[in-house]
Each structure stands twice: as C-alpha cells, then as structure tokens.
Amino acid sequence: MNAIETKKKTLNVAHKKFTWERLQEEGTFLDGKPVPQATELEQVVLGAILQDSKAIDKVKDILSVESFYEQSHQLIFSAIQDLKEQSKAIDMLTVAQQLKQKNQLKKVGGPYYLTELTGRVASGANSEFHAKIIQQKHIAREMIKISYYTIKHCYEDNLDVFDIHDWASREFAQSLVNQEWRQQELLKSIKQERSKTKNPYPTHVFPARIVRLIEDFAYCKNIPISFLFISLLTVASSAIGNGLRMQYRSDYKSSVALYMALVAPPGIGKTWAIKLMAKPLLKRDRELQEIHKLAMEGWRERKSDWEADARNLEPFSEPMPHCQQTFVDDFTMESLVKVFLNNKKGTFGLMDELIALFNSLNAYRNKGSDGQKFLKIFDGSEFKINRSNGEPVTIWSTFMSLIGGIQPDVLQQMASGGRIGDGTMGRFNFDYPEMLSRPDPNNNEIRDGYIEEYHEIMEYIMNLPTHYNDQEQIRDDYDLAPIGIQFTDAAREAYFQWLIENNKKYNATDQESEQTVHVKSENQCLRFALLIQVIIWACDNKKIDSSAALAFLRVDVEALKAAFELIEYYRHCSLKVLDKLESPLSKLKAEYIAIYKGVEAVFHINDMLKLAKAAGISDASVRRHIIRNKELIHPITGKAGMYQKKIAS
C-alpha cells in the first residue's frame, strides 16, 4: 500500500470519529473560536418548510442533510427529503410520523420541538437566502476539517509532501461535489442551454422524481437532456405496450406507440442516450431469454423421454416454447411477424441510425409495401403478410415503439420516396435541438442509486396489470386486449378546446406537409397524455392491484397539459425538419432561380455571369447567392471555372 492510500484510510477513519468538541480539546488552530454555524437560520428554514411545503422547492438544490450543523436538524431535513421524494405531503404531522417510523422522533426533541420550529418564522419568503448562508457555513466547516487533517499529515515525516498536496486538492474539490454544488452547477448549465434556444425542452412537465434522475444523467454523460427525455418516453411507451390504450371516444382507442428520431451530427450522444434509457428493457430481454432457454431444455427432455418410451405410438405433440423479446433491431417483415406472433404486448425497436431502416424496406422484394406496414404498426392496426413459405399470416393487433438517430444531412434521404405525402414523416416525432455543440469531457459519475431508481420506475410500468391478471386462470397472452383509459371530464373538455385551436393552425397554412404535422399532433397528444399519466403513477408508486382497478383510473388535466407542451416542442422540431427538407432553390429570390435554371447541369461560371449581367445582377451577388452555396452547386475538380448543379431544374 502506497503513502497516499495510507493517508486516505487514515482520513476516512478520522472523519468517522470526528467531532468539533474533540478538535477544540486537542488545542488546535481554532483557539476557542466558535465553529462556523447558523443554527438559528437552520431553525428558520426548517420551520418555513413545515409551515409551507413549497419552501422545500426553494432550498432543495442548495442544501443537503450534511449542510445542517445540528444533528437534530439533519434528521428533520432527511425526513423532509424522504417525503418529498415519495411525493407525499410535508407538514408538521407527516414529518413527525416519518421520524417516528425511523425511531428518531425523540432524538430531535419530539413533536414539541417541531411545533417550536414553526413559531420561529413568519413566512418562507427568505428561505433561499437563508439556505445559502447555511450552506456557506457548512462549506467553511468542511474546509476547516480538511485543513486540520492536512496540517496533521504535514507533521508526519513518513508522508510525502507532494502526495499530501494532491490529496488535499482532491478533498477540497470533492467537498464541493459532496455539498450538492454539482447539482447547482448542473441546473445552472441547463438553464444556460435553455436560454440559448427558442424551443427549450419542457422538462418541468415531468414528475420531479424523474427530472432529478434525468438531469443527473445528462450532466454526467454530457448528453443533451432532450435526447434522454425522448428516449424515456419511447421506453415508457414500450413498457406499456399493448396493455393500455388511450380511449378518447367509445369507438376509438389510441395506441401509445411512438416513432422517435434524434436529429444531430455524429458524436453528440444520440446512441448513448437511447441505450442508457433502454437498459430496463434490455435487462428484461435478457431475463426472458434465460427463461426461454430453461423452457427449451425442459421441452427437449420431455420430447426425448416421450420418443424413448415404446408405449407412445403418437408423435410428441407439445408445442415448442416460443421466445418473448422486449426489443428488436431486425425490421424485415419476416422477422417482425415472428416477433408480433410471440409478443402480443409488443416490442421496442432500436436503430442506431434510422436511415439504415428506411434503406432496408422491401429489401427482399422487387416491389412491396413495407413502409405501409410500418404505418399500420404505428396505429396498432392489423395487417396481412405472405410469408416466404407461402403461408399468409394476419397480425390482428401490433405494437412497436421505434427510436433511432439520424444526421441532419440525410433527412432528405429519409423523406425520399414520398414519405412526407404518405404520412411516414408525420408519424415521427423529431428531436432537433436549436443549438448543439459537443461538450468537453468530464469525470462525473452518476449518483449512487440513481440508475437503480430509474429501473424501479420502469419496472413498475412494465408490471402494470393486464386484462387477465384478475382472472381465476391466467390465459395465454394471445388473448391480450388493451385496457382503455379515459380522460377525466375536465381533461376531456380541455382536449376538445385544444383540438379547436389546433385546427386553426391547420387552416392557417396551405402547405400540405405542415398540415400533416398539425393533424398528426392530435393523435400524438393522446399518446403523450396517457404516457405522462402512467409515468406520474410510477413515480408516486401508485398501488394498482388489478386490471379492473386500472380500468377505472383516468388521465387528468395535469397530464394533458404536459402533453400539450410536449406537442408544441415536437411540432416546432418537425417544422424545422420540413424547413431543412425544402429545396435550397425555394430560399432564393425569383431572379436567382431563373439564373440557376438557365444554365446546363454542368456549366462554366462565365455562362452564369452572362445571364446575371443580362438581368442586371452583379457578379458579386451571383457568387454570394449561388456559386458559394454548397447546397446548390459544387466545383468540378481539375477543371477551372467548371461547376455541376446539385439540383435538377
């Protein structure tokens, strides 16, 4: 063990035994000076929270349990944090109950002390200011502790002074992380990014519990936060699958399937975001594969025993176990048919680069309609396919949520083949942030327990009751029928009013591509509303015992308002994609378009300049608007002055 490891071990032990009283007794550099603290402000802040639970939102990103000097105050704040994370009410009674459950109520002075705290504050108006003072005192205490042990180690001759310096530097830096400063810097950086864009991602529409996790993931992994949320929504929709549908009318149930596209150049973190959020589904997939492996071993053993028994005259008739899977990356129709036959709840489609999916459509046919099949899958509709063995198969109820990345430069390729007109592009939600730059690397680690907590939320969604869970005999999942979840009366009226406003957007444009975006948003809104509602239930760990109980639950106004904001974000991104897909010619003035069309596909620059001169346009203007526009033309290598047009005209 080297010297620095020895010091770390010594320090860790010392910290566990550390008390300020002991430091005073040792006659150190404190010399009787009071320990930095703000006990009265600690009482004021805690009292403000007990009086008005909204005060916790003002201080939760500033203070941690360790920020408080008094141990009783640490216990009280810890109980408040527990209630906040469980989305429970915070007041004097609930905090007392929480402390009682942890056998800590007497340690803090009993209910009387909690009552006393509320009497020390008139309002929580200054809670944030007071919290910052408390935190400053805490950081001062931490710096004194580190300084004390630094001095102590410096007097030990067996330790290298440079090792001590390195250790102290790390400890000072780590102290800032430990005191929730990383969280503050995280929030600051996110606000700065939002201020740069005209279309900030509406993170506030999600439950605080999930936002806390996603913001930490984004900060530590250097991933745009919107990429993580779009991945979260897709994973949550796959976890629900065909188990639930949004029932707006008695004759219409909308699937919650999502087709999502992350638009960004390479290296921004598209794949990282998807795979990080998809881990719960991938874990479930591995578990199902293990189950299938064991089932196959048992089936083969029974088949072997049957065939070895001479008394069995009939062939072995037990069907081979089928393998369920939660995600796919092979999107040929032959493959998907097998997946849907064996997975009635549906599956999760993951494609690193979506353009590869579109390039593979109809890969095994001279002519086909794979694109139309994908539209039917999105709607959860049935479709028929003639398999390679000639046997026709009908899939009566499909489900697949699909997500992948795509580079801005290949959006045109994705939209080719009439995919704007046939509704394919309209079914995709595009996440196309306004400003993207690759951030500098960092060494931050995701906080302990955050990944596990995210998995718990997704497992809750995956394990929601299905329609047969409350039957005496659980039937095969071939009988699966989605449970329809309806709006509350207030939410239904709010959605109807939103439809009226959305229809105005549709009628305000004569561009068919834009009209498609507006009309498709109506169904997308239903999907988002149910998704957000289920995520809220999961974060609250709402107890749902049976499919019958689930069917009586409703999507409320809060979830619908969240859906409205998500729709506006993705509407903005979709319109941005359409703008990207417009021909560069449409952005030129009429006279420049005429000049561009007036030359051959391969031309000499002088030919274009002659046309410009005849139209009264200067050489400089032609060079600026056409010749230097890389979307319109490119120079021919080795032939001075020769250019080739990129767009047929």
XYZ file of C-alpha atoms in Angstrom:
649
model
C 0.000 0.000 0.000
C 1.496 3.356 -1.031
C 1.618 6.502 1.050
C -1.441 8.189 -0.436
C -3.598 5.080 0.122
C -2.439 5.050 3.739
C -3.470 8.680 4.187
C -6.880 8.038 2.617
C -7.517 5.200 5.020
C -6.368 7.269 7.997
C -8.547 10.194 6.954
C -11.653 8.094 6.427
C -11.324 6.606 9.913
C -10.661 10.027 11.389
C -13.706 11.515 9.703
C -15.944 8.886 11.225
C -14.647 9.780 14.685
C -14.504 13.493 14.025
C -16.319 15.881 16.365
C -15.848 19.593 16.781
C -15.557 19.100 20.556
C -12.584 16.787 20.014
C -10.968 19.341 17.751
C -11.296 22.004 20.466
C -9.869 19.659 23.117
C -6.767 18.988 21.019
C -5.873 22.676 21.255
C -5.712 23.191 17.533
C -5.690 26.373 15.497
C -9.317 27.107 16.426
C -8.091 28.575 19.742
C -11.550 28.679 21.261
C -13.185 30.267 18.232
C -16.791 29.159 17.590
C -17.406 26.602 14.878
C -18.920 28.209 11.739
C -22.648 27.592 12.008
C -26.035 29.240 11.600
C -28.241 27.259 13.958
C -30.949 29.893 14.183
C -31.239 30.089 10.396
C -31.403 26.286 10.289
C -34.433 26.521 12.585
C -35.986 29.248 10.450
C -35.585 27.280 7.201
C -36.966 24.066 8.705
C -39.843 25.997 10.271
C -40.662 27.609 6.924
C -40.830 24.190 5.249
C -43.077 22.792 7.996
C -45.374 25.801 7.596
C -45.440 25.754 3.780
C -44.214 22.696 1.877
C -43.488 24.847 -1.204
C -40.482 26.255 0.679
C -38.620 22.986 0.086
C -38.512 23.762 -3.646
C -36.565 26.945 -2.889
C -33.835 25.167 -0.910
C -33.693 21.562 -2.181
C -30.964 22.335 -4.727
C -28.908 24.331 -2.204
C -28.989 22.238 0.958
C -28.163 18.617 1.733
C -28.593 16.784 5.026
C -24.930 17.466 5.872
C -25.457 21.203 5.381
C -27.062 21.374 8.842
C -24.797 21.660 11.869
C -27.208 20.347 14.486
C -27.756 16.601 14.295
C -31.455 17.009 15.135
C -31.817 19.354 12.175
C -30.087 16.804 9.922
C -32.625 14.169 10.935
C -35.569 16.514 10.345
C -34.322 17.592 6.910
C -33.677 13.954 5.974
C -37.297 13.119 6.865
C -38.490 16.059 4.729
C -36.394 14.824 1.795
C -37.886 11.329 2.143
C -41.412 12.728 1.981
C -40.520 14.932 -0.984
C -39.078 12.001 -2.979
C -42.207 9.954 -2.210
C -44.383 12.878 -3.396
C -46.125 12.934 -0.004
C -47.459 15.945 1.881
C -44.916 17.799 4.032
C -46.148 19.321 7.277
C -45.541 19.028 10.994
C -47.649 15.868 11.343
C -46.217 13.958 8.372
C -42.630 14.835 9.329
C -43.285 13.697 12.909
C -44.724 10.423 11.581
C -41.724 9.910 9.285
C -39.302 10.476 12.192
C -41.321 8.143 14.398
C -41.104 5.363 11.805
C -37.301 5.737 11.836
C -37.191 5.846 15.676
C -35.780 9.367 15.520
C -38.613 11.500 16.899
C -37.233 11.593 20.446
C -33.732 12.373 19.158
C -34.945 15.640 17.604
C -36.823 16.757 20.697
C -40.230 15.242 19.999
C -43.328 16.864 18.456
C -42.880 19.861 20.746
C -39.625 20.869 19.029
C -41.267 20.648 15.586
C -44.013 22.963 16.867
C -41.359 25.302 18.215
C -39.666 25.470 14.802
C -42.836 26.685 13.093
C -43.091 29.509 15.609
C -39.692 30.898 14.621
C -40.696 32.067 11.158
C -43.319 34.424 9.807
C -43.039 33.234 6.182
C -40.761 31.318 3.832
C -40.082 34.328 1.624
C -36.371 34.472 2.514
C -35.759 30.719 2.688
C -33.446 30.640 -0.344
C -31.284 33.455 1.069
C -31.097 31.760 4.471
C -30.262 28.413 2.874
C -27.272 29.910 1.058
C -25.891 31.208 4.363
C -26.350 27.764 5.946
C -24.534 26.161 3.029
C -21.664 28.662 3.220
C -21.184 27.818 6.899
C -21.189 24.134 6.053
C -18.543 24.557 3.350
C -16.458 26.558 5.814
C -16.651 23.659 8.295
C -15.608 21.182 5.616
C -12.646 23.347 4.641
C -11.566 23.562 8.309
C -11.771 19.776 8.621
C -9.678 19.194 5.508
C -7.192 21.868 6.593
C -6.883 20.283 10.017
C -6.030 16.877 8.594
C -3.712 18.440 6.022
C -1.722 20.112 8.820
C -1.753 16.917 10.844
C -0.369 14.882 7.919
C 2.273 17.511 7.171
C 3.754 16.942 10.625
C 4.154 13.220 9.882
C 7.636 12.692 8.451
C 6.786 9.393 6.766
C 4.423 11.055 4.251
C 5.493 12.725 1.033
C 4.503 16.407 0.941
C 3.509 16.229 -2.746
C 1.211 13.313 -2.024
C -0.356 15.348 0.777
C -0.813 18.286 -1.593
C -2.518 16.077 -4.182
C -4.749 14.550 -1.536
C -5.778 17.918 -0.103
C -6.546 19.292 -3.569
C -8.798 16.349 -4.332
C -10.554 16.619 -0.985
C -11.280 20.319 -1.442
C -12.638 19.666 -4.935
C -14.657 16.670 -3.756
C -16.132 18.671 -0.884
C -17.894 20.900 -3.410
C -19.391 17.859 -5.136
C -20.497 16.370 -1.823
C -22.262 19.572 -0.797
C -24.714 19.451 -3.725
C -22.730 22.021 -5.678
C -22.613 19.667 -8.592
C -26.408 19.773 -8.659
C -26.375 23.559 -8.598
C -23.874 23.709 -11.453
C -25.989 21.190 -13.321
C -29.118 23.298 -13.001
C -27.169 26.393 -13.945
C -25.788 24.767 -17.091
C -29.228 23.506 -18.095
C -30.753 26.960 -17.652
C -27.954 28.446 -19.731
C -28.617 25.951 -22.531
C -32.338 26.691 -22.394
C -31.694 30.412 -22.630
C -29.831 29.850 -25.918
C -32.741 28.238 -27.693
C -36.119 29.424 -28.890
C -37.546 25.976 -28.179
C -36.388 24.792 -24.721
C -37.336 21.263 -23.753
C -40.247 21.336 -21.241
C -38.615 19.239 -18.515
C -40.951 20.769 -15.922
C -43.913 18.767 -17.238
C -42.435 15.538 -15.853
C -42.628 14.451 -12.192
C -39.848 15.964 -10.057
C -38.568 12.489 -9.204
C -37.797 11.590 -12.813
C -36.441 15.058 -13.632
C -33.900 14.730 -10.821
C -32.609 11.480 -12.318
C -32.540 12.639 -15.943
C -30.780 15.901 -15.132
C -28.040 13.952 -13.361
C -27.709 11.536 -16.285
C -27.451 14.448 -18.726
C -24.834 16.231 -16.648
C -22.646 13.188 -16.073
C -22.869 11.732 -19.574
C -22.659 15.038 -21.486
C -25.874 14.211 -23.347
C -28.489 16.789 -24.443
C -31.270 16.498 -21.902
C -33.975 16.389 -24.581
C -32.369 13.235 -26.029
C -32.767 11.500 -22.686
C -36.398 12.551 -22.300
C -37.364 11.476 -25.825
C -35.710 8.122 -25.087
C -37.530 7.922 -21.745
C -40.896 8.467 -23.438
C -40.169 5.772 -26.023
C -39.047 3.266 -23.397
C -42.099 4.022 -21.223
C -44.420 3.525 -24.202
C -42.756 0.163 -24.921
C -43.095 -0.829 -21.262
C -46.857 -0.169 -21.537
C -47.118 -1.779 -24.968
C -50.493 -3.194 -25.906
C -51.522 -3.327 -22.265
C -53.141 0.129 -22.332
C -54.655 2.450 -24.902
C -55.973 5.979 -24.647
C -59.732 5.877 -25.102
C -60.915 9.327 -26.185
C -64.233 8.114 -27.597
C -66.191 4.923 -27.061
C -65.311 3.774 -30.580
C -61.657 4.843 -30.618
C -58.663 3.667 -28.619
C -55.263 5.109 -29.462
C -52.104 3.059 -29.107
C -49.287 4.666 -27.115
C -46.651 3.597 -29.652
C -44.123 6.307 -30.559
C -41.794 6.712 -33.516
C -38.965 8.991 -32.372
C -35.952 10.406 -34.214
C -32.968 12.149 -32.600
C -31.543 14.594 -35.135
C -27.909 15.530 -34.604
C -24.478 15.176 -36.197
C -22.182 12.319 -35.049
C -20.647 12.439 -31.585
C -23.441 14.316 -29.776
C -24.706 11.307 -27.814
C -27.767 10.016 -29.674
C -26.952 6.326 -29.212
C -25.686 6.838 -25.651
C -28.985 8.466 -24.667
C -31.138 5.718 -26.163
C -29.161 2.825 -24.713
C -28.870 4.388 -21.258
C -32.635 4.827 -21.004
C -33.376 1.451 -22.634
C -31.411 -0.549 -20.039
C -34.525 -1.732 -18.129
C -35.970 -3.190 -21.359
C -32.659 -4.786 -22.307
C -32.420 -6.294 -18.823
C -35.934 -7.731 -19.150
C -34.995 -9.103 -22.575
C -32.025 -10.996 -21.099
C -34.283 -12.417 -18.387
C -36.804 -13.626 -20.997
C -34.012 -15.267 -22.991
C -32.889 -17.168 -19.878
C -36.474 -18.251 -19.219
C -36.800 -19.460 -22.811
C -33.500 -21.324 -22.572
C -34.713 -23.218 -19.487
C -38.098 -23.866 -21.103
C -36.396 -25.307 -24.194
C -34.217 -27.578 -22.094
C -37.317 -28.955 -20.356
C -39.172 -29.326 -23.653
C -36.300 -31.247 -25.275
C -36.045 -33.505 -22.246
C -39.785 -34.294 -22.329
C -39.645 -34.878 -26.092
C -36.692 -37.222 -25.683
C -38.429 -39.160 -22.882
C -41.620 -39.438 -24.951
C -39.836 -40.733 -28.024
C -37.786 -43.185 -25.949
C -40.947 -44.746 -24.490
C -42.091 -47.513 -26.860
C -45.616 -47.311 -25.440
C -46.122 -43.886 -27.025
C -47.443 -44.584 -30.503
C -48.355 -40.984 -31.342
C -45.681 -38.390 -32.131
C -44.751 -35.888 -29.434
C -47.354 -33.104 -29.717
C -46.343 -30.500 -27.132
C -45.659 -27.232 -28.986
C -42.168 -25.810 -28.801
C -41.923 -22.875 -26.319
C -41.763 -19.526 -28.061
C -39.288 -16.846 -27.056
C -40.614 -13.489 -25.982
C -38.450 -10.422 -26.519
C -38.776 -6.820 -25.468
C -36.689 -5.235 -28.217
C -35.762 -5.796 -31.850
C -33.155 -4.442 -34.232
C -34.146 -6.502 -37.280
C -37.022 -4.789 -39.075
C -37.637 -7.075 -42.026
C -41.285 -8.091 -42.203
C -40.368 -11.779 -41.881
C -38.640 -11.055 -38.578
C -41.350 -8.740 -37.241
C -44.107 -11.269 -37.968
C -42.405 -13.781 -35.666
C -41.910 -11.123 -33.001
C -45.548 -10.000 -33.046
C -46.850 -13.576 -33.030
C -44.862 -14.317 -29.876
C -45.162 -10.915 -28.173
C -48.738 -9.746 -28.033
C -47.825 -6.926 -25.677
C -45.483 -5.587 -28.348
C -41.843 -4.696 -28.593
C -39.258 -1.906 -28.638
C -37.469 -1.066 -31.872
C -33.963 0.316 -31.554
C -31.942 1.542 -34.531
C -28.682 3.447 -34.075
C -29.177 5.143 -37.453
C -32.738 5.296 -38.752
C -31.638 5.794 -42.338
C -30.484 2.157 -42.368
C -34.048 1.113 -41.551
C -35.527 3.083 -44.441
C -32.879 1.801 -46.818
C -33.779 -1.776 -45.863
C -37.524 -1.502 -46.560
C -38.587 -4.002 -49.220
C -35.035 -5.348 -49.180
C -36.192 -8.797 -50.215
C -38.792 -7.803 -52.799
C -38.739 -6.090 -56.145
C -41.911 -4.269 -55.155
C -43.534 -4.131 -51.775
C -45.351 -2.176 -49.133
C -43.125 -2.456 -46.063
C -43.484 1.282 -45.498
C -47.256 0.910 -45.277
C -46.802 -1.954 -42.820
C -44.852 0.400 -40.548
C -47.717 2.876 -40.674
C -50.134 0.127 -39.617
C -47.835 -0.927 -36.786
C -47.789 2.656 -35.534
C -51.584 2.707 -35.427
C -51.748 -0.733 -33.792
C -53.788 -1.978 -36.737
C -53.896 -5.467 -38.161
C -52.063 -6.334 -41.340
C -51.536 -9.382 -43.503
C -48.314 -10.693 -44.935
C -47.466 -13.600 -47.214
C -44.517 -15.361 -45.661
C -41.668 -16.883 -47.644
C -43.134 -20.368 -47.174
C -46.332 -19.190 -48.877
C -48.449 -19.283 -45.731
C -50.376 -15.997 -45.237
C -50.325 -14.574 -41.721
C -52.593 -11.941 -40.203
C -51.381 -9.910 -37.249
C -54.539 -8.612 -35.597
C -53.040 -6.246 -33.058
C -49.496 -4.947 -33.327
C -47.360 -2.724 -31.132
C -43.882 -1.359 -31.592
C -42.298 1.860 -30.409
C -39.322 2.846 -32.515
C -36.393 5.156 -31.833
C -33.110 5.944 -33.521
C -30.760 8.702 -34.541
C -30.414 10.474 -37.841
C -27.921 13.013 -39.092
C -29.302 16.309 -40.436
C -27.595 15.797 -43.790
C -29.527 12.589 -44.511
C -33.002 13.851 -43.586
C -33.654 14.389 -47.293
C -32.877 10.712 -47.907
C -35.236 9.678 -45.114
C -38.043 11.720 -46.662
C -37.491 10.391 -50.174
C -39.888 8.011 -51.849
C -42.973 10.050 -50.964
C -42.631 9.582 -47.194
C -43.894 13.082 -46.488
C -47.053 12.590 -48.531
C -47.825 9.075 -47.255
C -47.720 10.168 -43.599
C -44.494 8.420 -42.590
C -42.679 11.616 -41.636
C -45.776 12.901 -39.857
C -45.820 9.895 -37.550
C -42.284 10.584 -36.343
C -41.557 12.977 -33.513
C -38.242 14.645 -34.270
C -35.983 15.952 -31.525
C -33.964 18.593 -33.347
C -32.452 20.953 -30.740
C -31.817 24.524 -31.811
C -28.153 24.605 -30.836
C -25.880 21.618 -30.428
C -22.194 21.592 -29.633
C -20.137 18.756 -28.278
C -19.345 19.500 -24.609
C -15.948 18.996 -23.038
C -15.401 15.572 -21.400
C -15.891 15.263 -17.643
C -15.189 12.695 -14.940
C -18.556 12.920 -13.194
C -20.219 9.721 -12.043
C -23.971 9.176 -11.856
C -25.041 9.317 -8.237
C -25.366 6.136 -6.231
C -28.798 4.589 -6.561
C -29.991 6.770 -9.451
C -29.752 4.022 -12.094
C -31.492 1.580 -9.754
C -34.244 4.106 -9.036
C -34.836 4.624 -12.746
C -35.059 0.848 -13.222
C -37.652 0.659 -10.422
C -39.825 3.251 -12.169
C -39.677 1.385 -15.483
C -40.289 -1.987 -13.834
C -43.434 -0.535 -12.263
C -44.673 0.361 -15.749
C -43.677 -2.996 -17.247
C -45.514 -4.813 -14.443
C -48.818 -2.924 -14.668
C -51.762 -5.359 -14.595
C -53.036 -6.667 -17.920
C -56.616 -7.602 -18.647
C -56.324 -11.199 -17.414
C -54.408 -10.670 -14.168
C -57.534 -10.832 -12.026
C -58.950 -13.965 -13.670
C -59.014 -17.307 -11.904
C -56.812 -18.815 -14.579
C -54.178 -16.756 -16.360
C -54.627 -17.282 -20.070
C -52.127 -17.160 -22.886
C -51.116 -13.684 -23.978
C -52.754 -14.359 -27.341
C -55.941 -13.200 -25.568
C -54.422 -9.848 -24.607
C -56.841 -6.961 -25.159
C -55.744 -3.417 -24.328
C -57.394 -1.686 -21.371
C -58.922 1.650 -22.378
C -58.009 4.586 -20.127
C -60.269 7.618 -20.410
C -59.950 11.337 -19.607
C -61.482 12.951 -16.573
C -64.403 15.183 -17.574
C -62.265 18.302 -17.146
C -59.428 16.853 -19.235
C -61.844 15.763 -21.971
C -63.173 19.316 -22.282
C -59.631 20.741 -22.262
C -58.591 18.380 -25.048
C -61.636 19.351 -27.112
C -60.783 23.045 -26.781
C -57.180 22.299 -27.768
C -58.450 20.471 -30.878
C -60.260 23.640 -31.936
C -57.067 25.692 -31.604
C -55.021 23.040 -33.390
C -57.498 23.079 -36.260
C -56.865 26.813 -36.656
C -53.169 26.048 -37.172
C -54.118 23.515 -39.837
C -56.305 26.000 -41.709
C -53.750 28.780 -41.423
C -51.384 27.131 -43.919
C -51.803 25.757 -47.420
C -48.620 23.675 -47.197
C -49.656 20.016 -47.122
C -46.513 18.972 -45.258
C -47.271 21.441 -42.443
C -50.910 20.398 -42.373
C -49.758 16.814 -41.879
C -47.722 17.841 -38.824
C -50.718 19.635 -37.294
C -53.252 16.893 -37.917
C -50.955 14.105 -36.693
C -50.304 16.032 -33.471
C -53.907 15.372 -32.400
C -53.300 11.655 -32.019
C -49.778 12.174 -30.665
C -51.260 14.352 -27.933
C -53.466 11.467 -26.747
C -50.427 9.202 -26.591
C -48.340 11.702 -24.628
C -51.184 12.343 -22.168
C -51.505 8.662 -21.237
C -47.726 8.231 -21.121
C -47.244 11.152 -18.745
C -50.099 9.929 -16.552
C -48.543 6.463 -16.268
C -45.125 7.992 -15.500
C -46.769 10.029 -12.718
C -48.321 6.856 -11.277
C -44.943 5.122 -11.437
C -43.092 7.973 -9.716
C -45.764 8.047 -6.997
C -45.641 4.225 -6.800
C -49.427 4.255 -7.003
C -50.880 0.939 -5.860
C -52.891 -0.727 -8.647
C -53.986 -4.231 -7.678
C -55.815 -5.427 -10.783
C -56.728 -4.683 -14.352
C -60.238 -3.799 -13.161
C -58.831 -1.153 -10.820
C -56.596 0.142 -13.606
C -59.550 0.497 -15.979
C -61.267 2.878 -13.526
C -58.313 5.291 -13.413
C -58.361 8.440 -15.524
C -55.939 10.747 -17.319
C -56.231 14.106 -15.573
C -55.726 17.716 -16.639
C -52.156 17.818 -15.274
C -51.038 15.011 -17.590
C -52.922 16.534 -20.531
C -51.301 19.950 -20.034
C -47.928 18.198 -20.039
C -48.896 16.575 -23.342
C -49.802 19.984 -24.793
C -46.310 21.309 -24.016
C -44.601 18.232 -25.420
C -46.649 18.533 -28.612
C -45.551 22.151 -29.078
C -41.894 21.194 -28.610
C -42.042 18.373 -31.141
C -44.234 20.408 -33.511
C -41.502 23.052 -33.592
C -38.872 20.379 -34.290
C -40.967 18.786 -37.059
C -41.461 22.127 -38.784
C -37.722 22.691 -38.518
C -37.158 19.330 -40.232
C -39.575 20.316 -43.006
C -37.679 23.560 -43.443
C -34.486 21.537 -43.718
C -36.123 19.361 -46.362
C -37.170 22.270 -48.541
C -35.196 22.656 -51.741
C -32.480 25.291 -51.361
C -33.866 26.844 -54.540
C -37.049 27.815 -52.700
C -34.978 30.099 -50.476
C -33.667 32.143 -53.428
C -35.318 35.158 -54.998
C -37.040 34.581 -58.337
C -34.269 36.217 -60.379
C -31.592 33.937 -58.903
C -33.773 30.862 -59.505
C -34.110 31.902 -63.166
C -30.317 32.244 -63.489
C -29.756 28.840 -61.856
C -32.260 27.167 -64.160
C -30.825 28.980 -67.185
C -27.514 27.080 -67.223
C -26.810 23.443 -68.071
C -26.292 20.723 -65.441
C -22.537 21.190 -65.988
C -21.591 24.782 -66.756
C -18.784 27.317 -66.794
C -19.055 30.208 -64.388
C -18.903 32.690 -67.271
C -22.167 31.259 -68.633
C -23.929 32.095 -65.368
C -22.310 35.539 -65.108
C -23.514 36.423 -68.632
C -27.097 35.580 -67.651
C -26.722 37.644 -64.487
C -25.386 40.639 -66.407
C -28.334 40.479 -68.810
C -30.690 40.527 -65.807
C -28.865 43.496 -64.256
C -27.396 41.469 -61.354
C -23.784 41.970 -60.294
C -21.123 39.263 -60.407
C -20.629 39.572 -56.628
C -24.315 38.883 -55.935
C -24.293 35.761 -58.119
C -21.170 34.470 -56.420
C -22.623 35.116 -52.947
C -26.079 33.638 -53.535
C -25.334 30.776 -55.952
C -21.676 29.984 -56.625
C -20.735 29.780 -52.922
C -23.897 27.898 -51.960
C -22.701 24.321 -51.418
C -26.293 23.058 -51.397
C -26.773 24.224 -54.983
C -23.530 23.516 -56.849
C -20.058 22.088 -56.424
C -16.856 22.747 -58.414
C -15.528 20.076 -60.764
C -12.068 19.036 -59.672
C -9.301 19.773 -62.155
C -11.447 21.974 -64.404
C -11.087 25.639 -63.524
C -14.351 27.576 -63.605
C -16.459 24.470 -64.237
C -19.343 23.608 -61.872
C -22.068 20.987 -61.582
C -25.575 21.666 -60.309
C -26.765 19.540 -57.368
C -30.459 20.068 -58.045
C -32.136 19.156 -61.291
C -34.022 22.105 -62.755
